[in-house]
Amino acid sequence: MPKKPSRIQQRNRKKILDAGLDVFSAHGYRGATLDMIADAAGLSKPNILYYFNGKEDIHVTLLSQLMETWLDPLRALDPQGDPLEELLAYVRRKVDMAREYPRESRLFANEIVQGAPRMGPHLEADLKPLFDEKCAQIRAWMEAGLLAQVDPQHLIFSIWATTQHYADFEAQIRVLRTQDDFDGAAAYLETMFRSLLSPPAKD
Amino acid sequence: MPKKPSRIQQRNRKKILDAGLDVFSAHGYRGATLDMIADAAGLSKPNILYYFNGKEDIHVTLLSQLMETWLDPLRALDPQGDPLEELLAYVRRKVDMAREYPRESRLFANEIVQGAPRMGPHLEADLKPLFDEKCAQIRAWMEAGLLAQVDPQHLIFSIWATTQHYADFEAQIRVLRTQDDFDGAAAYLETMFRSLLSPPAKD
DNA sequence: CTTGTTTTTTACCATTTGGTAAAGCAACCC
DNA sequence: GGGTTGCTTTACCAAATGGTAAAAAACAAG
């Protein structure tokens, strides 16, 4: 039976996870070392292994936590709301996440680019059902004439791609743009998806 | 003075680079080992170090080569052509590259996600001038009323994001879609960018 | 203040990994 | 066929890295 963690345990586990997020998102799983994480956390390496069973344990803990919050914006897509506004709000939430949580986005990107070796089951179990459900919802909206007809799956892919791009490819964007400009991105993406999705005037 | 490489040198360097592309794109720089590359190339590790100065040498050689072909589709954007059709053709070329060269796309993605530690100068020197030039071109088209007015920089970002997504996040897409479907992606992206960019009817 | 428990440190270890030295083998040149 | 050059293998090495054992320190409860 697991006893409740003490104050100090909570604090140190959090420090380690935050340090792990820094290091894993910046260097990938193999590029990260326990020493880096220990340094970033301000703890010794063996001390870290007192709180976690190993490097992989830290990583999968981070990925699991990530999965939770990562799906929230999509979950919040409301079947009762106005379809176009719901989808644009979804885009906005995703831009906000890329701005607020770029490390999480890159952690995820690192994992997926390399074939999701530690996350495949999570995708299948958590992401896929939600994805299918929301695709069906969008398709229903489209068939009711409330949105322009496009492939819902590709629609969602394009929302993910465009929004996460600003976090995942920040190094490239920093070279090409003079100013960081998430607001410009949000405005551009709203224009793009509005023009794509606005229902055909048909009365 | 560098003497011309022999048949056998050309062949083995090519084998090593191809193996390196496999391994680096699948595991990232730190996740790749010389042993993996040696195995994939069918050569011994010291033999590989006879042809390259080290792991990093293989990696930067790949990145340099990549930069060449990677910019071609954007270079081919023709100032003389029809603006809308030129941009849609650019999207198509990028989709084709994601389909034909997913390893290259992931190699690039790995490098950028981790902050472009070995590629920053290349981006600055090769990508930025071309990017600026083409943005100016697109802006000129827009001001001439030949395209809808949107931020050209974000436009290009969204083209990159949506097309490369199919290669970089293939592991995720494979989970969510039943069939690999680059053609569906191409059709969807054409619809999306056409609706975004079609010039306002104003005669 | 003493005792039992939790946390941290010190000192290691085995494996992996990038890389080297040098010998052996092959190929070409005369 | 002998020698020079180019290619490959064998046998290593030093550093880095994930992880462990056990002592020491800090802490909590009585």
CSV table of C-alpha atoms (C1' of nucleotides) in Angstrom, one decimal:
chain,number,residue,atom,x,y,z
A,1,MET,CA,0.0,0.0,0.0
A,2,PRO,CA,1.5,3.4,-1.0
A,3,LYS,CA,1.8,5.8,1.9
A,4,LYS,CA,1.2,9.4,1.2
A,5,PRO,CA,4.3,11.3,0.0
A,6,SER,CA,5.8,13.8,2.4
A,7,ARG,CA,6.2,17.4,1.7
A,8,ILE,CA,9.9,16.9,0.8
A,9,GLN,CA,9.0,14.1,-1.5
A,10,GLN,CA,6.5,16.1,-3.4
A,11,ARG,CA,8.8,19.0,-3.7
A,12,ASN,CA,11.8,17.0,-4.9
A,13,ARG,CA,9.8,14.9,-7.3
A,14,LYS,CA,8.5,18.1,-8.8
A,15,LYS,CA,11.9,19.6,-9.0
A,16,ILE,CA,13.2,16.5,-10.8
A,17,LEU,CA,10.3,16.4,-13.2
A,18,ASP,CA,10.7,20.0,-14.1
A,19,ALA,CA,14.4,19.5,-14.6
A,20,GLY,CA,13.7,16.4,-16.7
A,21,LEU,CA,11.3,18.4,-18.8
A,22,ASP,CA,14.0,21.0,-19.5
A,23,VAL,CA,16.6,18.4,-20.4
A,24,PHE,CA,14.5,15.8,-22.3
A,25,SER,CA,12.8,18.5,-24.3
A,26,ALA,CA,16.0,20.1,-25.3
A,27,HIS,CA,18.1,17.0,-26.0
A,28,GLY,CA,15.7,14.1,-26.5
A,29,TYR,CA,15.7,10.9,-24.5
A,30,ARG,CA,19.1,9.6,-25.4
A,31,GLY,CA,20.7,13.1,-25.4
A,32,ALA,CA,19.6,13.7,-21.9
A,33,THR,CA,21.8,12.4,-19.1
A,34,LEU,CA,21.0,11.8,-15.4
A,35,ASP,CA,23.8,14.2,-14.6
A,36,MET,CA,22.2,16.9,-16.6
A,37,ILE,CA,18.9,16.4,-14.9
A,38,ALA,CA,20.6,16.2,-11.5
A,39,ASP,CA,22.4,19.5,-12.1
A,40,ALA,CA,19.2,21.2,-13.4
A,41,ALA,CA,17.3,19.9,-10.3
A,42,GLY,CA,20.0,20.9,-7.9
A,43,LEU,CA,20.3,17.3,-6.6
A,44,SER,CA,22.8,14.6,-6.8
A,45,LYS,CA,22.4,11.7,-9.2
A,46,PRO,CA,21.9,9.0,-6.7
A,47,ASN,CA,19.4,11.2,-4.9
A,48,ILE,CA,17.4,11.4,-8.1
A,49,LEU,CA,17.4,7.6,-8.3
A,50,TYR,CA,16.0,7.6,-4.8
A,51,TYR,CA,12.9,9.3,-6.1
A,52,PHE,CA,12.6,7.6,-9.5
A,53,ASN,CA,13.4,4.1,-10.6
A,54,GLY,CA,15.6,5.3,-13.4
A,55,LYS,CA,16.0,7.6,-16.3
A,56,GLU,CA,13.1,5.9,-18.2
A,57,ASP,CA,10.8,6.3,-15.2
A,58,ILE,CA,11.3,10.0,-15.3
A,59,HIS,CA,10.6,10.1,-19.0
A,60,VAL,CA,7.5,8.1,-19.0
A,61,THR,CA,6.2,10.0,-16.0
A,62,LEU,CA,6.6,13.2,-18.0
A,63,LEU,CA,4.9,11.7,-21.1
A,64,SER,CA,2.0,10.4,-19.1
A,65,GLN,CA,1.4,13.8,-17.4
A,66,LEU,CA,1.8,15.5,-20.8
A,67,MET,CA,-0.9,13.3,-22.3
A,68,GLU,CA,-3.4,14.6,-19.8
A,69,THR,CA,-3.1,18.3,-20.5
A,70,TRP,CA,-2.3,17.8,-24.1
A,71,LEU,CA,-5.7,16.5,-24.9
A,72,ASP,CA,-7.6,19.1,-23.0
A,73,PRO,CA,-8.0,21.6,-25.8
A,74,LEU,CA,-9.5,19.0,-28.1
A,75,ARG,CA,-11.7,17.6,-25.3
A,76,ALA,CA,-13.1,21.1,-24.8
A,77,LEU,CA,-14.5,21.2,-28.3
A,78,ASP,CA,-18.2,21.6,-27.5
A,79,PRO,CA,-20.8,19.8,-29.7
A,80,GLN,CA,-23.3,22.4,-28.5
A,81,GLY,CA,-21.4,25.4,-29.6
A,82,ASP,CA,-21.2,27.2,-32.9
A,83,PRO,CA,-19.1,24.9,-35.1
A,84,LEU,CA,-16.9,27.5,-36.7
A,85,GLU,CA,-16.3,29.4,-33.5
A,86,GLU,CA,-15.6,26.2,-31.6
A,87,LEU,CA,-12.9,25.2,-34.1
A,88,LEU,CA,-11.4,28.6,-34.1
A,89,ALA,CA,-11.4,28.6,-30.4
A,90,TYR,CA,-9.6,25.2,-30.5
A,91,VAL,CA,-6.9,26.7,-32.7
A,92,ARG,CA,-6.5,29.6,-30.3
A,93,ARG,CA,-6.2,27.2,-27.4
A,94,LYS,CA,-3.5,25.2,-29.3
A,95,VAL,CA,-1.6,28.4,-30.0
A,96,ASP,CA,-1.8,29.3,-26.4
A,97,MET,CA,-0.4,26.0,-25.4
A,98,ALA,CA,2.5,26.3,-27.8
A,99,ARG,CA,3.3,29.6,-26.3
A,100,GLU,CA,2.8,28.6,-22.6
A,101,TYR,CA,4.2,25.1,-22.8
A,102,PRO,CA,6.9,25.0,-25.5
A,103,ARG,CA,8.9,22.4,-23.5
A,104,GLU,CA,6.0,20.0,-23.4
A,105,SER,CA,5.4,20.5,-27.1
A,106,ARG,CA,9.1,19.7,-27.9
A,107,LEU,CA,9.1,16.7,-25.5
A,108,PHE,CA,6.2,15.4,-27.4
A,109,ALA,CA,7.7,16.2,-30.8
A,110,ASN,CA,11.0,14.5,-29.9
A,111,GLU,CA,9.1,11.4,-28.9
A,112,ILE,CA,7.0,11.2,-32.0
A,113,VAL,CA,9.6,12.1,-34.6
A,114,GLN,CA,11.6,9.1,-33.3
A,115,GLY,CA,8.7,6.8,-33.8
A,116,ALA,CA,7.0,7.1,-30.4
A,117,PRO,CA,9.0,4.2,-28.9
A,118,ARG,CA,7.7,4.9,-25.4
A,119,MET,CA,4.4,6.5,-26.2
A,120,GLY,CA,2.8,4.3,-28.9
A,121,PRO,CA,0.3,2.6,-26.4
A,122,HIS,CA,-0.7,5.9,-24.9
A,123,LEU,CA,-1.5,7.3,-28.4
A,124,GLU,CA,-3.6,4.2,-29.2
A,125,ALA,CA,-5.4,4.2,-25.8
A,126,ASP,CA,-6.0,7.9,-25.1
A,127,LEU,CA,-5.6,9.9,-28.3
A,128,LYS,CA,-7.2,7.7,-30.8
A,129,PRO,CA,-10.7,7.4,-29.2
A,130,LEU,CA,-10.9,11.1,-28.7
A,131,PHE,CA,-9.6,11.9,-32.2
A,132,ASP,CA,-12.2,9.5,-33.7
A,133,GLU,CA,-15.0,11.0,-31.6
A,134,LYS,CA,-14.1,14.6,-32.6
A,135,CYS,CA,-13.7,13.7,-36.2
A,136,ALA,CA,-17.2,12.3,-36.2
A,137,GLN,CA,-18.5,15.5,-34.5
A,138,ILE,CA,-16.9,17.7,-37.2
A,139,ARG,CA,-18.2,15.5,-40.0
A,140,ALA,CA,-21.7,15.8,-38.6
A,141,TRP,CA,-21.3,19.6,-38.5
A,142,MET,CA,-20.2,19.6,-42.1
A,143,GLU,CA,-23.0,17.4,-43.2
A,144,ALA,CA,-25.4,19.7,-41.6
A,145,GLY,CA,-24.0,22.5,-43.7
A,146,LEU,CA,-22.6,24.4,-40.8
A,147,LEU,CA,-19.0,24.1,-42.0
A,148,ALA,CA,-17.3,23.8,-45.4
A,149,GLN,CA,-16.7,20.2,-46.3
A,150,VAL,CA,-13.1,19.1,-45.8
A,151,ASP,CA,-11.6,15.9,-44.5
A,152,PRO,CA,-11.9,16.2,-40.7
A,153,GLN,CA,-8.8,14.1,-40.1
A,154,HIS,CA,-6.6,16.3,-42.3
A,155,LEU,CA,-8.2,19.3,-40.7
A,156,ILE,CA,-7.1,18.3,-37.3
A,157,PHE,CA,-3.6,17.3,-38.5
A,158,SER,CA,-3.3,20.8,-40.0
A,159,ILE,CA,-4.3,22.4,-36.8
A,160,TRP,CA,-1.8,20.4,-34.8
A,161,ALA,CA,0.9,21.0,-37.4
A,162,THR,CA,0.5,24.7,-37.7
A,163,THR,CA,0.2,25.5,-34.0
A,164,GLN,CA,2.8,23.1,-32.6
A,165,HIS,CA,5.2,24.3,-35.3
A,166,TYR,CA,5.8,27.6,-33.4
A,167,ALA,CA,7.1,25.7,-30.4
A,168,ASP,CA,8.8,22.8,-32.1
A,169,PHE,CA,10.6,24.7,-34.8
A,170,GLU,CA,11.3,27.8,-32.7
A,171,ALA,CA,15.0,27.6,-33.4
A,172,GLN,CA,14.2,28.0,-37.1
A,173,ILE,CA,11.6,30.7,-36.6
A,174,ARG,CA,14.0,32.7,-34.4
A,175,VAL,CA,16.4,32.8,-37.3
A,176,LEU,CA,13.8,34.0,-39.8
A,177,ARG,CA,11.8,36.4,-37.8
A,178,THR,CA,13.0,39.5,-36.0
A,179,GLN,CA,10.5,39.4,-33.3
A,180,ASP,CA,8.8,36.5,-31.5
A,181,ASP,CA,5.3,36.9,-32.5
A,182,PHE,CA,2.7,34.5,-31.3
A,183,ASP,CA,0.0,37.1,-31.6
A,184,GLY,CA,0.7,37.4,-35.3
A,185,ALA,CA,0.6,33.6,-35.6
A,186,ALA,CA,-2.8,33.5,-33.8
A,187,ALA,CA,-4.2,36.1,-36.1
A,188,TYR,CA,-2.9,34.5,-39.2
A,189,LEU,CA,-4.1,31.0,-38.3
A,190,GLU,CA,-7.6,32.4,-37.5
A,191,THR,CA,-7.7,33.9,-41.0
A,192,MET,CA,-6.6,30.7,-42.5
A,193,PHE,CA,-9.0,28.4,-40.8
A,194,ARG,CA,-11.8,30.8,-41.1
A,195,SER,CA,-11.4,31.0,-44.8
A,196,LEU,CA,-11.2,27.3,-45.0
A,197,LEU,CA,-14.1,26.4,-42.8
A,198,SER,CA,-16.7,29.2,-43.4
A,199,PRO,CA,-19.8,27.4,-44.5
A,200,PRO,CA,-21.0,28.0,-48.0
A,201,ALA,CA,-23.6,30.8,-48.1
A,202,LYS,CA,-26.5,28.8,-49.4
A,203,ASP,CA,-29.8,30.5,-48.4
B,1,MET,CA,45.3,19.3,-52.8
B,2,PRO,CA,42.4,16.7,-52.6
B,3,LYS,CA,42.8,13.9,-55.1
B,4,LYS,CA,39.7,12.6,-56.8
B,5,PRO,CA,37.9,9.8,-54.8
B,6,SER,CA,38.1,6.3,-56.1
B,7,ARG,CA,35.2,4.1,-57.1
B,8,ILE,CA,35.4,2.3,-53.8
B,9,GLN,CA,35.5,5.5,-51.8
B,10,GLN,CA,32.5,6.9,-53.5
B,11,ARG,CA,30.6,3.8,-52.9
B,12,ASN,CA,31.5,3.4,-49.3
B,13,ARG,CA,31.0,7.0,-48.4
B,14,LYS,CA,27.5,6.8,-50.0
B,15,LYS,CA,26.8,3.6,-48.0
B,16,ILE,CA,27.8,5.3,-44.8
B,17,LEU,CA,25.8,8.4,-45.5
B,18,ASP,CA,22.7,6.4,-46.3
B,19,ALA,CA,23.1,4.3,-43.2
B,20,GLY,CA,23.7,7.5,-41.2
B,21,LEU,CA,20.5,9.0,-42.6
B,22,ASP,CA,18.6,6.0,-41.5
B,23,VAL,CA,20.0,6.0,-38.0
B,24,PHE,CA,20.2,9.7,-37.3
B,25,SER,CA,16.7,10.3,-38.5
B,26,ALA,CA,15.3,7.5,-36.4
B,27,HIS,CA,17.2,8.2,-33.2
B,28,GLY,CA,18.5,11.7,-33.3
B,29,TYR,CA,22.2,12.7,-33.0
B,30,ARG,CA,22.8,11.4,-29.5
B,31,GLY,CA,20.6,8.4,-29.9
B,32,ALA,CA,22.6,7.2,-32.9
B,33,THR,CA,25.8,5.3,-32.3
B,34,LEU,CA,28.7,4.5,-34.7
B,35,ASP,CA,28.0,0.9,-34.2
B,36,MET,CA,24.4,1.2,-35.4
B,37,ILE,CA,25.6,3.1,-38.5
B,38,ALA,CA,28.4,0.6,-39.1
B,39,ASP,CA,25.9,-2.3,-38.9
B,40,ALA,CA,23.5,-0.5,-41.2
B,41,ALA,CA,26.3,0.2,-43.7
B,42,GLY,CA,27.7,-3.2,-43.5
B,43,LEU,CA,31.1,-1.9,-42.5
B,44,SER,CA,33.2,-2.1,-39.3
B,45,LYS,CA,33.3,0.9,-37.0
B,46,PRO,CA,37.0,1.7,-37.6
B,47,ASN,CA,36.4,1.4,-41.3
B,48,ILE,CA,33.7,4.1,-41.1
B,49,LEU,CA,36.2,6.3,-39.3
B,50,TYR,CA,38.5,5.8,-42.1
B,51,TYR,CA,36.0,7.6,-44.4
B,52,PHE,CA,34.8,10.2,-42.0
B,53,ASN,CA,36.5,12.1,-39.3
B,54,GLY,CA,34.0,11.1,-36.7
B,55,LYS,CA,30.3,10.9,-35.8
B,56,GLU,CA,29.8,14.6,-36.1
B,57,ASP,CA,31.4,14.7,-39.5
B,58,ILE,CA,28.8,12.2,-40.9
B,59,HIS,CA,26.0,14.3,-39.3
B,60,VAL,CA,27.1,17.6,-40.6
B,61,THR,CA,27.7,16.2,-44.0
B,62,LEU,CA,24.2,14.9,-44.1
B,63,LEU,CA,22.8,18.2,-42.9
B,64,SER,CA,24.7,20.1,-45.5
B,65,GLN,CA,23.6,17.9,-48.3
B,66,LEU,CA,20.0,18.1,-47.0
B,67,MET,CA,20.1,21.9,-47.0
B,68,GLU,CA,20.7,21.8,-50.8
B,69,THR,CA,17.7,19.8,-51.8
B,70,TRP,CA,15.6,21.1,-49.0
B,71,LEU,CA,15.5,24.6,-50.4
B,72,ASP,CA,14.9,23.6,-54.0
B,73,PRO,CA,11.1,23.6,-53.9
B,74,LEU,CA,11.1,27.2,-52.5
B,75,ARG,CA,13.8,28.3,-55.0
B,76,ALA,CA,11.6,27.1,-57.8
B,77,LEU,CA,8.9,29.6,-56.9
B,78,ASP,CA,8.7,31.5,-60.2
B,79,PRO,CA,8.1,35.3,-60.0
B,80,GLN,CA,6.9,35.1,-63.6
B,81,GLY,CA,4.2,32.5,-63.0
B,82,ASP,CA,0.7,32.8,-61.8
B,83,PRO,CA,0.9,33.6,-58.1
B,84,LEU,CA,-1.8,31.3,-56.8
B,85,GLU,CA,-0.7,28.4,-59.0
B,86,GLU,CA,2.9,28.9,-58.1
B,87,LEU,CA,2.2,28.7,-54.4
B,88,LEU,CA,-0.1,25.7,-54.8
B,89,ALA,CA,2.6,24.0,-56.8
B,90,TYR,CA,5.1,24.8,-54.0
B,91,VAL,CA,2.8,23.1,-51.6
B,92,ARG,CA,2.5,20.1,-53.9
B,93,ARG,CA,6.3,19.9,-54.2
B,94,LYS,CA,6.6,20.0,-50.4
B,95,VAL,CA,4.1,17.2,-50.0
B,96,ASP,CA,6.0,15.2,-52.6
B,97,MET,CA,9.2,15.7,-50.6
B,98,ALA,CA,7.6,14.6,-47.4
B,99,ARG,CA,6.5,11.5,-49.2
B,100,GLU,CA,9.7,10.8,-51.0
B,101,TYR,CA,12.2,11.8,-48.4
B,102,PRO,CA,10.7,11.3,-44.9
B,103,ARG,CA,14.1,10.4,-43.5
B,104,GLU,CA,15.5,13.7,-44.5
B,105,SER,CA,12.5,15.5,-43.1
B,106,ARG,CA,12.9,13.8,-39.7
B,107,LEU,CA,16.7,14.4,-39.7
B,108,PHE,CA,15.9,18.1,-40.1
B,109,ALA,CA,13.1,18.0,-37.5
B,110,ASN,CA,15.3,16.3,-35.0
B,111,GLU,CA,18.0,18.9,-35.5
B,112,ILE,CA,15.6,21.9,-35.2
B,113,VAL,CA,13.5,20.7,-32.3
B,114,GLN,CA,16.7,20.4,-30.3
B,115,GLY,CA,17.7,24.0,-31.0
B,116,ALA,CA,19.6,23.5,-34.3
B,117,PRO,CA,22.9,23.1,-32.4
B,118,ARG,CA,24.8,22.0,-35.5
B,119,MET,CA,22.8,23.8,-38.2
B,120,GLY,CA,22.2,27.4,-36.9
B,121,PRO,CA,24.8,28.9,-39.1
B,122,HIS,CA,23.5,27.1,-42.2
B,123,LEU,CA,20.0,28.4,-41.5
B,124,GLU,CA,21.3,31.9,-41.2
B,125,ALA,CA,23.5,31.7,-44.3
B,126,ASP,CA,21.3,29.7,-46.7
B,127,LEU,CA,17.7,29.7,-45.6
B,128,LYS,CA,17.3,33.2,-44.4
B,129,PRO,CA,18.2,35.1,-47.6
B,130,LEU,CA,16.0,32.8,-49.7
B,131,PHE,CA,13.2,33.1,-47.2
B,132,ASP,CA,13.4,36.9,-47.2
B,133,GLU,CA,13.5,37.1,-51.0
B,134,LYS,CA,10.5,34.9,-51.4
B,135,CYS,CA,8.5,36.7,-48.7
B,136,ALA,CA,9.1,39.9,-50.6
B,137,GLN,CA,8.0,38.3,-53.8
B,138,ILE,CA,4.8,37.1,-52.2
B,139,ARG,CA,4.2,40.4,-50.6
B,140,ALA,CA,4.5,42.1,-54.0
B,141,TRP,CA,2.0,39.7,-55.5
B,142,MET,CA,-0.4,40.5,-52.7
B,143,GLU,CA,0.0,44.2,-53.1
B,144,ALA,CA,-0.8,43.8,-56.8
B,145,GLY,CA,-4.1,42.2,-55.8
B,146,LEU,CA,-3.1,38.8,-57.2
B,147,LEU,CA,-3.4,37.0,-53.9
B,148,ALA,CA,-5.4,37.5,-50.7
B,149,GLN,CA,-3.4,39.5,-48.2
B,150,VAL,CA,-1.9,37.5,-45.4
B,151,ASP,CA,1.4,37.6,-43.6
B,152,PRO,CA,3.8,36.0,-46.0
B,153,GLN,CA,6.1,34.7,-43.3
B,154,HIS,CA,3.3,32.9,-41.5
B,155,LEU,CA,2.1,31.7,-44.8
B,156,ILE,CA,5.4,29.9,-45.5
B,157,PHE,CA,5.6,28.6,-41.9
B,158,SER,CA,2.1,27.1,-42.3
B,159,ILE,CA,3.1,25.5,-45.6
B,160,TRP,CA,6.2,24.0,-44.0
B,161,ALA,CA,4.3,22.9,-40.9
B,162,THR,CA,1.5,21.2,-42.7
B,163,THR,CA,3.6,19.4,-45.3
B,164,GLN,CA,6.4,18.2,-43.1
B,165,HIS,CA,4.0,17.1,-40.5
B,166,TYR,CA,3.1,14.1,-42.6
B,167,ALA,CA,6.7,12.9,-42.5
B,168,ASP,CA,7.8,14.1,-39.0
B,169,PHE,CA,4.7,12.9,-37.1
B,170,GLU,CA,4.2,9.8,-39.2
B,171,ALA,CA,4.2,7.6,-36.0
B,172,GLN,CA,1.2,9.5,-34.7
B,173,ILE,CA,-0.6,9.6,-38.0
B,174,ARG,CA,-0.1,5.9,-38.4
B,175,VAL,CA,-2.0,5.4,-35.2
B,176,LEU,CA,-4.9,7.6,-36.1
B,177,ARG,CA,-5.4,6.8,-39.8
B,178,THR,CA,-6.2,3.4,-41.3
B,179,GLN,CA,-4.4,4.0,-44.5
B,180,ASP,CA,-1.3,6.0,-45.4
B,181,ASP,CA,-2.8,8.7,-47.5
B,182,PHE,CA,-0.5,11.3,-49.0
B,183,ASP,CA,-2.8,11.9,-51.8
B,184,GLY,CA,-5.6,12.8,-49.4
B,185,ALA,CA,-3.2,15.2,-47.7
B,186,ALA,CA,-2.3,16.8,-51.0
B,187,ALA,CA,-5.9,17.3,-51.9
B,188,TYR,CA,-6.8,18.7,-48.5
B,189,LEU,CA,-3.8,21.1,-48.5
B,190,GLU,CA,-4.6,22.4,-51.9
B,191,THR,CA,-8.2,23.2,-50.8
B,192,MET,CA,-6.9,24.9,-47.7
B,193,PHE,CA,-4.3,27.1,-49.3
B,194,ARG,CA,-6.6,27.9,-52.3
B,195,SER,CA,-9.3,29.1,-50.0
B,196,LEU,CA,-6.8,31.2,-48.1
B,197,LEU,CA,-5.0,32.7,-51.0
B,198,SER,CA,-7.6,33.2,-53.7
B,199,PRO,CA,-7.5,36.8,-54.6
B,200,PRO,CA,-10.6,38.9,-53.8
B,201,ALA,CA,-12.9,39.2,-56.8
B,202,LYS,CA,-12.7,42.9,-57.4
B,203,ASP,CA,-13.5,43.7,-61.0
C,1,DC,C1',17.8,13.1,24.1
C,2,DT,C1',17.1,8.7,22.1
C,3,DT,C1',15.4,5.7,18.7
C,4,DG,C1',13.6,4.6,14.3
C,5,DT,C1',12.9,6.4,9.7
C,6,DT,C1',13.7,9.1,5.7
C,7,DT,C1',16.9,11.6,2.9
C,8,DT,C1',21.5,12.5,1.1
C,9,DT,C1',26.2,11.7,0.1
C,10,DT,C1',30.4,9.0,-0.9
C,11,DA,C1',32.5,5.7,-3.3
C,12,DC,C1',32.0,2.5,-6.6
C,13,DC,C1',30.9,-0.6,-10.8
C,14,DA,C1',29.7,-2.5,-15.5
C,15,DT,C1',28.6,-1.2,-20.0
C,16,DT,C1',28.5,1.6,-23.8
C,17,DT,C1',30.6,4.6,-26.8
C,18,DG,C1',33.6,7.5,-29.7
C,19,DG,C1',37.9,7.0,-31.1
C,20,DT,C1',43.0,5.2,-32.1
C,21,DA,C1',47.2,2.3,-33.2
C,22,DA,C1',49.0,-0.8,-35.8
C,23,DA,C1',49.1,-4.8,-38.3
C,24,DG,C1',47.2,-7.3,-42.3
C,25,DC,C1',45.3,-7.4,-46.7
C,26,DA,C1',44.4,-5.8,-51.4
C,27,DA,C1',45.3,-3.2,-55.5
C,28,DC,C1',47.8,-0.9,-58.5
C,29,DC,C1',52.4,0.6,-60.8
C,30,DC,C1',56.6,-0.3,-62.7
D,1,DG,C1',57.5,-9.7,-58.7
D,2,DG,C1',58.6,-5.9,-55.5
D,3,DG,C1',57.1,-1.8,-53.7
D,4,DT,C1',54.0,1.8,-52.9
D,5,DT,C1',49.6,3.1,-51.8
D,6,DG,C1',44.9,2.4,-50.3
D,7,DC,C1',41.6,-0.2,-47.6
D,8,DT,C1',40.1,-3.3,-43.7
D,9,DT,C1',40.5,-5.7,-39.5
D,10,DT,C1',42.0,-6.7,-34.7
D,11,DA,C1',42.9,-5.2,-30.4
D,12,DC,C1',42.5,-1.7,-27.6
D,13,DC,C1',41.5,2.7,-24.6
D,14,DA,C1',39.6,6.7,-22.0
D,15,DA,C1',35.6,9.0,-21.0
D,16,DA,C1',30.8,9.0,-20.2
D,17,DT,C1',26.8,7.1,-18.4
D,18,DG,C1',23.1,4.5,-15.9
D,19,DG,C1',23.0,2.5,-11.8
D,20,DT,C1',24.1,0.4,-6.9
D,21,DA,C1',25.7,-0.3,-1.9
D,22,DA,C1',26.2,1.4,2.2
D,23,DA,C1',27.5,4.8,5.3
D,24,DA,C1',26.3,9.4,7.0
D,25,DA,C1',23.2,13.0,8.0
D,26,DA,C1',18.8,14.9,8.8
D,27,DC,C1',14.5,14.4,10.7
D,28,DA,C1',10.5,12.9,13.4
D,29,DA,C1',8.2,10.7,17.4
D,30,DG,C1',8.2,9.6,22.0
